[in-house]
Short mmCIF file of C-alpha atoms in Angstrom, two decimals:
data_model
loop_
_atom_site.label_atom_id
_atom_site.label_comp_id
_atom_site.label_asym_id
_atom_site.label_seq_id
_atom_site.Cartn_x
_atom_site.Cartn_y
_atom_site.Cartn_z
CA MET V 1 90.30 81.54 25.22
CA THR V 2 88.45 82.88 28.20
CA LYS V 3 89.41 85.88 30.23
CA LYS V 4 89.04 85.77 33.97
CA LYS V 5 87.36 88.73 35.57
CA THR V 6 89.28 90.09 38.53
CA ALA V 7 86.68 92.54 39.76
CA LYS V 8 86.85 93.34 43.45
CA LYS V 9 83.72 92.89 45.49
CA LYS V 10 82.48 96.19 46.79
CA SER V 11 82.27 96.11 50.57
CA LEU V 12 78.81 96.99 51.85
CA THR V 13 78.61 99.60 54.60
CA CYS V 14 75.88 100.36 57.11
CA ALA V 15 73.66 103.26 55.99
CA ILE V 16 73.49 104.45 59.62
CA CYS V 17 76.93 104.02 61.22
CA GLU V 18 78.86 103.73 57.93
CA LYS V 19 80.90 100.76 59.21
CA SER V 20 81.40 97.60 57.19
CA LEU V 21 78.48 95.21 57.37
CA GLY V 22 80.82 92.22 57.59
CA LYS V 23 79.79 88.61 57.29
CA THR V 24 78.86 87.75 60.86
CA LYS V 25 76.46 90.52 61.89
CA ILE V 26 72.75 90.43 61.11
CA LYS V 27 71.93 93.03 58.49
CA LEU V 28 68.72 94.39 57.01
CA GLN V 29 68.06 95.84 53.58
CA CYS V 30 65.74 98.82 53.16
CA GLN V 31 62.41 97.49 51.94
CA ASN V 32 62.27 100.25 49.31
CA CYS V 33 65.83 100.59 47.97
CA THR V 34 69.23 98.89 48.01
CA LYS V 35 70.71 100.33 51.23
CA TRP V 36 71.74 98.02 54.07
CA ALA V 37 72.22 98.49 57.83
CA HIS V 38 73.17 96.49 60.92
CA GLN V 39 70.05 95.20 62.66
CA GLU V 40 71.16 96.78 65.95
CA CYS V 41 71.53 100.17 64.20
CA THR V 42 67.94 100.10 62.94
CA GLY V 43 66.27 98.98 66.17
CA VAL V 44 63.75 96.85 64.28
CA LEU V 45 63.14 93.15 64.10
CA LYS V 46 62.02 92.63 60.49
CA ASN V 47 61.64 95.49 57.97
CA TRP V 48 63.64 98.71 57.78
CA SER V 49 63.49 101.79 55.55
CA CYS V 50 66.46 104.13 55.07
CA ALA V 51 66.10 107.86 55.86
CA GLU V 52 65.40 108.83 52.24
CA CYS V 53 62.66 106.23 51.82
CA LYS V 54 61.12 107.20 55.18
CA GLU V 55 60.71 110.76 53.85
CA GLU V 56 58.75 109.36 50.92
CA GLU V 57 56.62 107.28 53.30
CA SER V 58 55.85 110.29 55.52
CA SER V 59 52.45 110.69 53.85
CA PHE V 60 51.37 107.61 55.82
CA GLU V 61 52.33 109.11 59.18
CA ASP V 62 49.68 110.08 61.71
CA ASP V 63 49.81 112.78 64.36
CA THR V 64 49.22 110.06 66.93
CA ASP V 65 52.35 109.51 69.02
CA ILE V 66 53.32 106.16 70.37
CA GLU V 67 53.15 106.60 74.12
CA SER V 68 56.47 104.96 74.88
CA GLU V 69 58.31 107.59 72.81
CA ALA V 70 56.77 110.39 74.86
CA GLU V 71 57.70 108.62 78.07
CA ASP V 72 61.35 108.17 77.03
CA ASN V 73 62.88 111.48 78.08
CA SER V 74 65.84 109.90 79.85
CA GLY V 75 68.40 110.71 77.11
CA SER V 76 70.55 113.77 77.60
CA GLN V 77 71.11 116.04 74.61
CA SER V 78 74.54 117.00 75.92
CA GLU V 79 75.81 113.48 75.28
CA VAL V 80 77.41 113.50 71.85
CA ASN V 81 78.69 110.34 70.25
CA THR V 82 81.91 111.32 68.48
CA LYS V 83 82.65 107.79 67.21
CA LYS V 84 80.84 106.22 64.29
CA GLU V 85 79.14 103.54 66.38
CA CYS V 86 75.77 101.93 66.00
CA PRO V 87 73.32 103.85 68.20
CA LYS V 88 71.39 101.74 70.67
CA PRO V 89 67.73 101.50 69.66
CA LYS V 90 65.23 103.18 71.98
CA LYS V 91 62.68 100.40 71.80
CA LYS V 92 61.89 97.39 69.68
CA TYR V 93 58.18 97.35 68.93
CA THR V 94 56.36 94.06 69.01
CA LEU V 95 53.33 93.10 66.97
CA GLY V 96 51.26 93.54 70.14
CA ASP V 97 52.48 97.15 70.51
CA ILE V 98 51.54 97.89 66.92
CA MET V 99 48.12 96.23 67.25
CA LYS V 100 47.33 98.31 70.35
CA GLN V 101 48.30 101.48 68.49
CA LEU V 102 46.12 100.49 65.52
CA GLU V 103 43.17 99.89 67.86
CA LYS V 104 43.64 103.39 69.32
CA ILE V 105 43.74 104.87 65.82
CA GLU V 106 40.58 102.96 64.85
CA THR V 107 38.78 104.21 67.99
CA LYS V 108 39.83 107.80 67.25
CA HIS V 109 38.68 107.38 63.63
CA ASP V 110 35.27 106.10 64.75
CA GLU V 111 34.87 109.02 67.20
CA LEU V 112 35.72 111.57 64.51
CA LEU V 113 33.39 109.90 62.02
CA ASN V 114 30.52 110.02 64.54
CA LYS V 115 31.16 113.72 65.23
CA PHE V 116 31.22 114.43 61.51
CA GLN V 117 27.92 112.60 60.98
CA GLU V 118 26.33 114.55 63.86
CA ILE V 119 27.31 117.81 62.18
CA LEU V 120 25.64 116.77 58.93
#
């Protein structure tokens, strides 16, 4: 005798908009935990980290701002989204964008290292 299990599948919901992930939309899993989100909610192309994991990763952050974020002041704070909809991403960063930012960081690092060596 075998018993059939009639367990219901738990429906996955987006960690950002809290709507069902469904079967047709592209979804991403946090690279550090088990949370999932719609790709359009995350605004990224490949990897995504949920808010809790991003807090843990904050030790890797640099004070250097990505220029496009500073330039994007077009959004009005008075606009409030009352529906649980996926927010539109501000910008999708390409590998080229990231490489340019890394080059700027490397240049800044070299400048600071030279200043430090001059002091010694």
